[in-house]
Short mmCIF file of C-alpha atoms and ligand atoms in Angstrom, two decimals:
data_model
loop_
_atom_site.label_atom_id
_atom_site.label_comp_id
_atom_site.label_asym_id
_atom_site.label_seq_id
_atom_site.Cartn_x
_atom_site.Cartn_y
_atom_site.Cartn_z
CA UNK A 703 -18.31 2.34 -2.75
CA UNK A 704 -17.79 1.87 1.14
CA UNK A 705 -14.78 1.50 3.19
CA UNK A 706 -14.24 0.58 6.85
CA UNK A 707 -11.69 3.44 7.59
CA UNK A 708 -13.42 6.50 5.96
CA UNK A 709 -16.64 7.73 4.77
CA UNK A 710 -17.34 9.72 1.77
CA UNK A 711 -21.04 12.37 1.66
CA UNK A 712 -21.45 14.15 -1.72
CA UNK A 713 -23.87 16.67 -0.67
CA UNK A 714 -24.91 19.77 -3.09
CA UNK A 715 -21.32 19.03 -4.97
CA UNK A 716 -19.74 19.22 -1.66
CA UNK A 717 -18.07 15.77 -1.09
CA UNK A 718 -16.92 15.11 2.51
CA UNK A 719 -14.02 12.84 3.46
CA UNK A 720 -14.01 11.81 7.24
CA UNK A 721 -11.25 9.34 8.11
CA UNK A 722 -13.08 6.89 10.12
CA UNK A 723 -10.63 5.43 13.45
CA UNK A 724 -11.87 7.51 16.37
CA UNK A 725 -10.06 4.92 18.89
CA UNK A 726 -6.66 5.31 17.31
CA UNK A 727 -7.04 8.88 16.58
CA UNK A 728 -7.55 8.46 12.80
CA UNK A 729 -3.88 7.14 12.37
CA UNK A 730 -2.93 6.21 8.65
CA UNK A 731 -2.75 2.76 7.65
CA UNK A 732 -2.31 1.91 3.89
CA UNK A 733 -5.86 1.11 3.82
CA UNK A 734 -6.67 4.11 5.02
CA UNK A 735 -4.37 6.00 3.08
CA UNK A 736 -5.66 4.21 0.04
CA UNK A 737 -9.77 4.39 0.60
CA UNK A 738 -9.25 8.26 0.81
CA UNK A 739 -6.98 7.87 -2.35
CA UNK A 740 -10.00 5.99 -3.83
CA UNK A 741 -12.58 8.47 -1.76
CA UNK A 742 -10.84 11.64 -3.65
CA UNK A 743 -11.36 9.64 -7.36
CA UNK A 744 -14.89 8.80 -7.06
CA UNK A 745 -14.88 13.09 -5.23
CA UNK A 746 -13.92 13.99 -8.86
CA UNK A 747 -15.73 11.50 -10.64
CA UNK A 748 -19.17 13.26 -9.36
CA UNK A 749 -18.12 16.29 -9.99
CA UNK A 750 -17.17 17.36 -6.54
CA UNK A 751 -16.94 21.18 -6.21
CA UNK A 752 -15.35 21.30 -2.78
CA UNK A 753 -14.14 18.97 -0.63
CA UNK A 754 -13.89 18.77 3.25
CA UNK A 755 -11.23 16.33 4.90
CA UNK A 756 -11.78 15.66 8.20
CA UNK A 757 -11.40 13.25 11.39
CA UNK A 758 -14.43 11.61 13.43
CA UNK A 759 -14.82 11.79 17.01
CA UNK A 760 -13.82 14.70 18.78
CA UNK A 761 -10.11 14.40 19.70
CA UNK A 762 -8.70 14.16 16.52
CA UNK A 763 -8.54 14.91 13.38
CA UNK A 764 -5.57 13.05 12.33
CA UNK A 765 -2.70 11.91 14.38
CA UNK A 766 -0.19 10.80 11.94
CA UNK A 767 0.91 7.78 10.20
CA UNK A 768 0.05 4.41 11.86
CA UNK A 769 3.30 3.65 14.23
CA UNK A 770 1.82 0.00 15.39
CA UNK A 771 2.06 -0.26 11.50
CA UNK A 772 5.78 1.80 10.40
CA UNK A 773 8.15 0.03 13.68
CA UNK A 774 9.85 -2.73 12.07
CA UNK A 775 9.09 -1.31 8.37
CA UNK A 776 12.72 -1.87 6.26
CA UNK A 777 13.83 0.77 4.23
CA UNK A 778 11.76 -0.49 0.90
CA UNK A 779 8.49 -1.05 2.96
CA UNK A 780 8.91 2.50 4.60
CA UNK A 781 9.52 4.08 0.93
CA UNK A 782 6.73 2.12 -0.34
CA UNK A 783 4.33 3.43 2.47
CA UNK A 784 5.97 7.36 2.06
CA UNK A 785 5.03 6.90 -1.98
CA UNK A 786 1.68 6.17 -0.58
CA UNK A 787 1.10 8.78 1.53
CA UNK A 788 2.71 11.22 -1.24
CA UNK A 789 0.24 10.27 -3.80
CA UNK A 790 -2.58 10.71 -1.44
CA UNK A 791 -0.78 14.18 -0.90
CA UNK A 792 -0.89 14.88 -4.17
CA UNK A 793 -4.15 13.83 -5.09
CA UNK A 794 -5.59 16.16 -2.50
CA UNK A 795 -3.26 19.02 -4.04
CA UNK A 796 -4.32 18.17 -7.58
CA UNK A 797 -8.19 17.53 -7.03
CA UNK A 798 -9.78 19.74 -9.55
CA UNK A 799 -11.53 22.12 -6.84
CA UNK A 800 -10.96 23.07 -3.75
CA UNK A 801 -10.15 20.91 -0.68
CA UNK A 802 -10.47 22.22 3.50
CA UNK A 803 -8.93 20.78 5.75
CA UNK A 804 -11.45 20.83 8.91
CA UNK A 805 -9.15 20.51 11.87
CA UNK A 806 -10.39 19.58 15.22
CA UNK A 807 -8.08 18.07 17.71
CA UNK A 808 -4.85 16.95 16.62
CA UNK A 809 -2.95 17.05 13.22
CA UNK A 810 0.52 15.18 14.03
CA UNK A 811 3.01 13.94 11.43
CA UNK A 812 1.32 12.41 8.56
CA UNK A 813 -1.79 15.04 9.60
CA UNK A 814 -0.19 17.90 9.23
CA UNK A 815 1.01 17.17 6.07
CA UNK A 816 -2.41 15.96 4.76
CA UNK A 817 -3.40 19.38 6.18
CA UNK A 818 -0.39 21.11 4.71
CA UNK A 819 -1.79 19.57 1.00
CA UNK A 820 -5.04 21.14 1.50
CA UNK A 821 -6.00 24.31 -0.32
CA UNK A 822 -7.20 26.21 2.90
CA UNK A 823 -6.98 24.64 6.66
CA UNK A 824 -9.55 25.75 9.12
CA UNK A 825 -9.13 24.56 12.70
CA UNK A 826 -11.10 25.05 16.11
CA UNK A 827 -9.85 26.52 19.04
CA UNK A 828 -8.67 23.23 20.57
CA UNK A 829 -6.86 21.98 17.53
CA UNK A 830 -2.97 21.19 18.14
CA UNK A 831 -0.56 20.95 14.64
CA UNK A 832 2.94 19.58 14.99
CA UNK A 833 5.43 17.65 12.72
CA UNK A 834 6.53 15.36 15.91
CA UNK A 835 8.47 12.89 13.80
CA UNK A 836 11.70 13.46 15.21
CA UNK A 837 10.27 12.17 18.59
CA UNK A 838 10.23 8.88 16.73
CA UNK A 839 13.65 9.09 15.32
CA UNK A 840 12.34 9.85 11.61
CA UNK A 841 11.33 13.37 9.62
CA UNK A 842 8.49 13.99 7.99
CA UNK A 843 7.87 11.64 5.20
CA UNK A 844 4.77 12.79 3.01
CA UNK A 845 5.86 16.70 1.89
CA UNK A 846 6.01 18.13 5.76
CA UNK A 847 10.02 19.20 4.83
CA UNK A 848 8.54 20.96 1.33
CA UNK A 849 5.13 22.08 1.99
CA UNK A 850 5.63 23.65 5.82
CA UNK A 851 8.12 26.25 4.90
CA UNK A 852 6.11 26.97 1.64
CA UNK A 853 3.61 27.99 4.35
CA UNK A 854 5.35 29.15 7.59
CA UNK A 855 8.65 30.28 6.33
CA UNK A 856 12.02 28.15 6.97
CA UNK A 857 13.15 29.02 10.49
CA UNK A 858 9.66 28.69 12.40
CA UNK A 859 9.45 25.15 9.82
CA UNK A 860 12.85 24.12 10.91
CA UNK A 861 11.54 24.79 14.54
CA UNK A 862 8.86 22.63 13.92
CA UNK A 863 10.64 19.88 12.71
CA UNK A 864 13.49 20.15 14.51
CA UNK A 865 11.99 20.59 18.03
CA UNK A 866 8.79 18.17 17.15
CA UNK A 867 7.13 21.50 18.59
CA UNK A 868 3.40 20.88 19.06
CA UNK A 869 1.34 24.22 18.58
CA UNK A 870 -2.14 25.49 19.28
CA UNK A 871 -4.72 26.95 16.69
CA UNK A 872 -4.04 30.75 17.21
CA UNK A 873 -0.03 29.84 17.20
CA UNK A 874 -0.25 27.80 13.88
CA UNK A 875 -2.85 31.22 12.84
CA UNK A 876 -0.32 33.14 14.10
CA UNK A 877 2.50 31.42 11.81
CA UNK A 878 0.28 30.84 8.51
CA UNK A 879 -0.26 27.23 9.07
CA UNK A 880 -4.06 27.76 9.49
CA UNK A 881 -6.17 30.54 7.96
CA UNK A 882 -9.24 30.80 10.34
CA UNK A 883 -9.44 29.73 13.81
CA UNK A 884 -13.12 29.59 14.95
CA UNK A 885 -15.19 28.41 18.19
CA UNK A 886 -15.16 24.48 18.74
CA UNK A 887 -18.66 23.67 18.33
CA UNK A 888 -18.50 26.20 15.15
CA UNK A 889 -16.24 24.46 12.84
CA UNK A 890 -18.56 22.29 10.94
CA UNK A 891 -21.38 25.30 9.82
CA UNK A 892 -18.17 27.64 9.20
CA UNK A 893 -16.80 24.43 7.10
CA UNK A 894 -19.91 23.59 4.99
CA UNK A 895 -20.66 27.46 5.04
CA UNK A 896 -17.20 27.70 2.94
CA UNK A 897 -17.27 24.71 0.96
CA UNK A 898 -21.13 25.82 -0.23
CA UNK A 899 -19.74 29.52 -1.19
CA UNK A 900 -16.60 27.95 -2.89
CA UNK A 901 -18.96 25.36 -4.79
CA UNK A 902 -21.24 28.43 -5.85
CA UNK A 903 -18.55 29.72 -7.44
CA UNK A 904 -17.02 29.06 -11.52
CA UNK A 905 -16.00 25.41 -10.87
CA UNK A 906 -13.49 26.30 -14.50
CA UNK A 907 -12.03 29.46 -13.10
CA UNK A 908 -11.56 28.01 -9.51
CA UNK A 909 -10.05 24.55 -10.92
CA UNK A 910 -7.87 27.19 -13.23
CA UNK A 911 -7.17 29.15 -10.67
CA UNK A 912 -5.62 26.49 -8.40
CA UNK A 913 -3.42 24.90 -11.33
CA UNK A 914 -1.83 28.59 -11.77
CA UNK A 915 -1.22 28.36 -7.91
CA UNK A 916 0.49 25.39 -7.93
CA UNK A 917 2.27 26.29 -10.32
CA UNK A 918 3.86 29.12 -8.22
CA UNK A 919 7.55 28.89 -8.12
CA UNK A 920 7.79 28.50 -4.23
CA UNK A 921 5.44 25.44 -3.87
CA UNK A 922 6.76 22.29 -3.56
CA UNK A 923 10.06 20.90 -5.56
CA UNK A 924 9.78 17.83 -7.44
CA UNK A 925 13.18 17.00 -6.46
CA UNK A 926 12.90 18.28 -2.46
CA UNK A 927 9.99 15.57 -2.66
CA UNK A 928 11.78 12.57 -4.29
CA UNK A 929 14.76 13.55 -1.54
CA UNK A 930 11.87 13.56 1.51
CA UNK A 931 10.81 10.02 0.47
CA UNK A 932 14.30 8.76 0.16
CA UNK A 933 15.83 10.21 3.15
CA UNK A 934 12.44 8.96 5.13
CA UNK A 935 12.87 5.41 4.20
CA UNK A 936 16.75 5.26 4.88
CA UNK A 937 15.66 5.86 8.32
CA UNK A 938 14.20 2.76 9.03
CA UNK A 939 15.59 0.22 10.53
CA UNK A 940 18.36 2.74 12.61
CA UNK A 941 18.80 2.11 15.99
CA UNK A 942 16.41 5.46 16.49
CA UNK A 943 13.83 4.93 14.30
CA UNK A 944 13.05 1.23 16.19
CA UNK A 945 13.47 2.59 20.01
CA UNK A 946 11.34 6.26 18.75
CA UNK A 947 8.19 3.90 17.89
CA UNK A 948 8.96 1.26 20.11
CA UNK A 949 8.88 3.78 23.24
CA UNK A 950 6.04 5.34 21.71
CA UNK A 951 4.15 2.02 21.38
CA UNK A 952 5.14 0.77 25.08
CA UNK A 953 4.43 4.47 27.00
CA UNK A 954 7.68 4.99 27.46
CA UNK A 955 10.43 7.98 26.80
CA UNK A 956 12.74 6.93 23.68
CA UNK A 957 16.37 6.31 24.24
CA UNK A 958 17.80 7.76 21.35
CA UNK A 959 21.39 6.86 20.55
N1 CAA B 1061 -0.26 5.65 15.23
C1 CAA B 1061 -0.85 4.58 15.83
N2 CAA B 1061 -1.63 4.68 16.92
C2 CAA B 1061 -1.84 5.93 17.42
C3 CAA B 1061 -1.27 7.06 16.86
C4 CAA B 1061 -0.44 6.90 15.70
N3 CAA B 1061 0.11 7.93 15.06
N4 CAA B 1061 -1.65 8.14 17.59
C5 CAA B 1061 -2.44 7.67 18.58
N5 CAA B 1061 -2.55 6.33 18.48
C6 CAA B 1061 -3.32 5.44 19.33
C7 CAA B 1061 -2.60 5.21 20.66
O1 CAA B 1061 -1.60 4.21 20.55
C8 CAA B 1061 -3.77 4.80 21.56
O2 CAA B 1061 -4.05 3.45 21.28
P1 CAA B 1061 -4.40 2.45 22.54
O3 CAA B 1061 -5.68 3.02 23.11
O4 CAA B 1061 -4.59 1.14 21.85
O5 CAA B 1061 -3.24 2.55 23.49
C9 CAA B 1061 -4.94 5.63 21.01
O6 CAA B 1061 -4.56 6.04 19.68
C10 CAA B 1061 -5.20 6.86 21.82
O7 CAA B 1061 -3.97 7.59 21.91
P2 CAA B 1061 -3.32 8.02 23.33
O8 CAA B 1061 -3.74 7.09 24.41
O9 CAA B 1061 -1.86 8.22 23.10
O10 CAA B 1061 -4.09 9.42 23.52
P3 CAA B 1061 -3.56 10.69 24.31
O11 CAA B 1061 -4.72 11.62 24.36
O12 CAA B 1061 -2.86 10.32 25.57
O13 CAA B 1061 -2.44 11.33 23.34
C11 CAA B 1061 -1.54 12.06 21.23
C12 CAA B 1061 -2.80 11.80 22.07
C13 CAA B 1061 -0.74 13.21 21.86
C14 CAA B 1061 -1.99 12.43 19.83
C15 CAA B 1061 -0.66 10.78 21.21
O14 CAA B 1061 -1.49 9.69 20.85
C16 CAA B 1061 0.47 10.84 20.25
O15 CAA B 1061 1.48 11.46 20.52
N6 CAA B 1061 0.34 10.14 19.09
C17 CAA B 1061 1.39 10.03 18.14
C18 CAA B 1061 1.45 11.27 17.29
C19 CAA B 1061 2.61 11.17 16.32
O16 CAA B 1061 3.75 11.02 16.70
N7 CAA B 1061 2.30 11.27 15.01
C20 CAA B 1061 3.27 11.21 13.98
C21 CAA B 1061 3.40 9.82 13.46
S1 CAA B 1061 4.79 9.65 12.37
C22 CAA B 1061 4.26 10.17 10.87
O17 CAA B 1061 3.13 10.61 10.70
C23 CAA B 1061 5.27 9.98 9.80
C24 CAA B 1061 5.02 10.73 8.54
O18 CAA B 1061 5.59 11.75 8.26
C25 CAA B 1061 4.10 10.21 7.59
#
């Protein structure tokens, strides 16, 4: 199967996701969100036993959800496009092997949470994380609120989201949002170097031993997750949400009310 907004390589029982939108920074659109969906299922169908996610081109690797697509979404459209980007979420946190996030350039909104859903997140040195939604009047709306302080702990996550505080590599090292920070033209050799060692090892005790981790009783909450999706949609169509993208869309600073 092809798609225009991502290609898939299954190399050695490494399968390679790269979301495919250079010019807009590999924002999320539905297709988008749903030909990595699809990407992931035909990942597990060959027997994938690692997979890399990644951006092409060189500034990003994913810059959040698509706002020419999300500014005059209602409340049902926005929860319908948050269920989407959820179940993308958790199909990355539920493939059967390992998944790396291979962050170069930036990993807004929407792409820090794909990253977040990742087993392991390696970024280069120019790589920049942040959960900027409140710049647009929203919060994060596929498992940022749930998975970031799983990860960073729950004041630097509240800075995060509270401040839409953009951070580099070694500060999102620093904070556990990232687990190896390496050289920028190193990331792809350290990336296929990992994902060849992981798919060397027991695909059943790896797959086993990243059901018992999810499992763990501080990842994400079911209910935290329902809430996220909920609260996320209810935002749309507020005074905030409309002037946040609008501004964004136009160049412009927001006028929030
Ligand atoms: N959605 C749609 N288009 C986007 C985009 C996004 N998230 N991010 C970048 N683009 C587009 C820009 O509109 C621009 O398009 P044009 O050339 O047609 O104008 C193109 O990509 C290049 O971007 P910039 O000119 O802005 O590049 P820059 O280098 O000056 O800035 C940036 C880069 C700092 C990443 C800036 O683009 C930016 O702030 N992007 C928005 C990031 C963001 O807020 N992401 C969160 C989205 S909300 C979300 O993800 C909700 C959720 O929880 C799911």
């Amino acid at each position: 199967m092809t798609w225009d907004t991502i290609t898939l390589d299954i190399d050695d029982d490494v399968a390679r996701i790269t979301v495919d939108r250079p010019e807009q920074l590999n924002a999320l659109t539905v297709d988008t969100l749903e030909a990595i969906e699809e990407g992931l299922t035909e990942a597990a169908a060959a027997d994938a036993r690692a997979v890399v996610l990644a951006g092409a081109g060189e500034k990003a690797f994913i810059a959040g959800a698509d706002i020419s697509y999300m500014v005059d979404l209602s409340t049902p459209e926005a929860q319908a496009y948050a269920e989407l980007g959820h179940r993308v979420a958790d199909a990355i946190e539920s493939f059967p092997a390992p998944v790396i996030a291979a962050v170069d350039g930036y990993a807004l909104g929407g792409g820090c949470e794909l990253a977040l859903a990742c087993d392991l997140r390696i970024a280069d040195e120019s790589a920049v994380f942040g959960q900027t939604e409140i710049d647009l009047g929203i919060i994060p709306g596929w498992g940022g609120t749930q998975r970031l302080p799983a990860l960073v702990g729950d004041e630097t996550a509240r800075r995060l989201i509270f401040l839409g505080e953009r951070i580099d590599a070694d500060t999102a090292a620093e904070c556990g949002l990232v687990g190896e920070v390496v050289a920028d033209d190193a990331l792809d050799d350290r990336v296929d170097e990992l994902a060849e060692t992981l798919a060397s090892q027991s695909a059943t005790a790896i797959r086993a031993a990243k059901e018992a981790l999810n499992a763990a009783g501080d990842g994400p909450a079911a209910t935290g997750l329902a809430l996220e999706r909920r609260t996320c949609a209810g935002l749309f169509g507020t005074h905030d949400q409309r002037e946040g993208m609008q501004a964004f869309l136009e160049k412009r600073d927001a006028a929030f009310e």
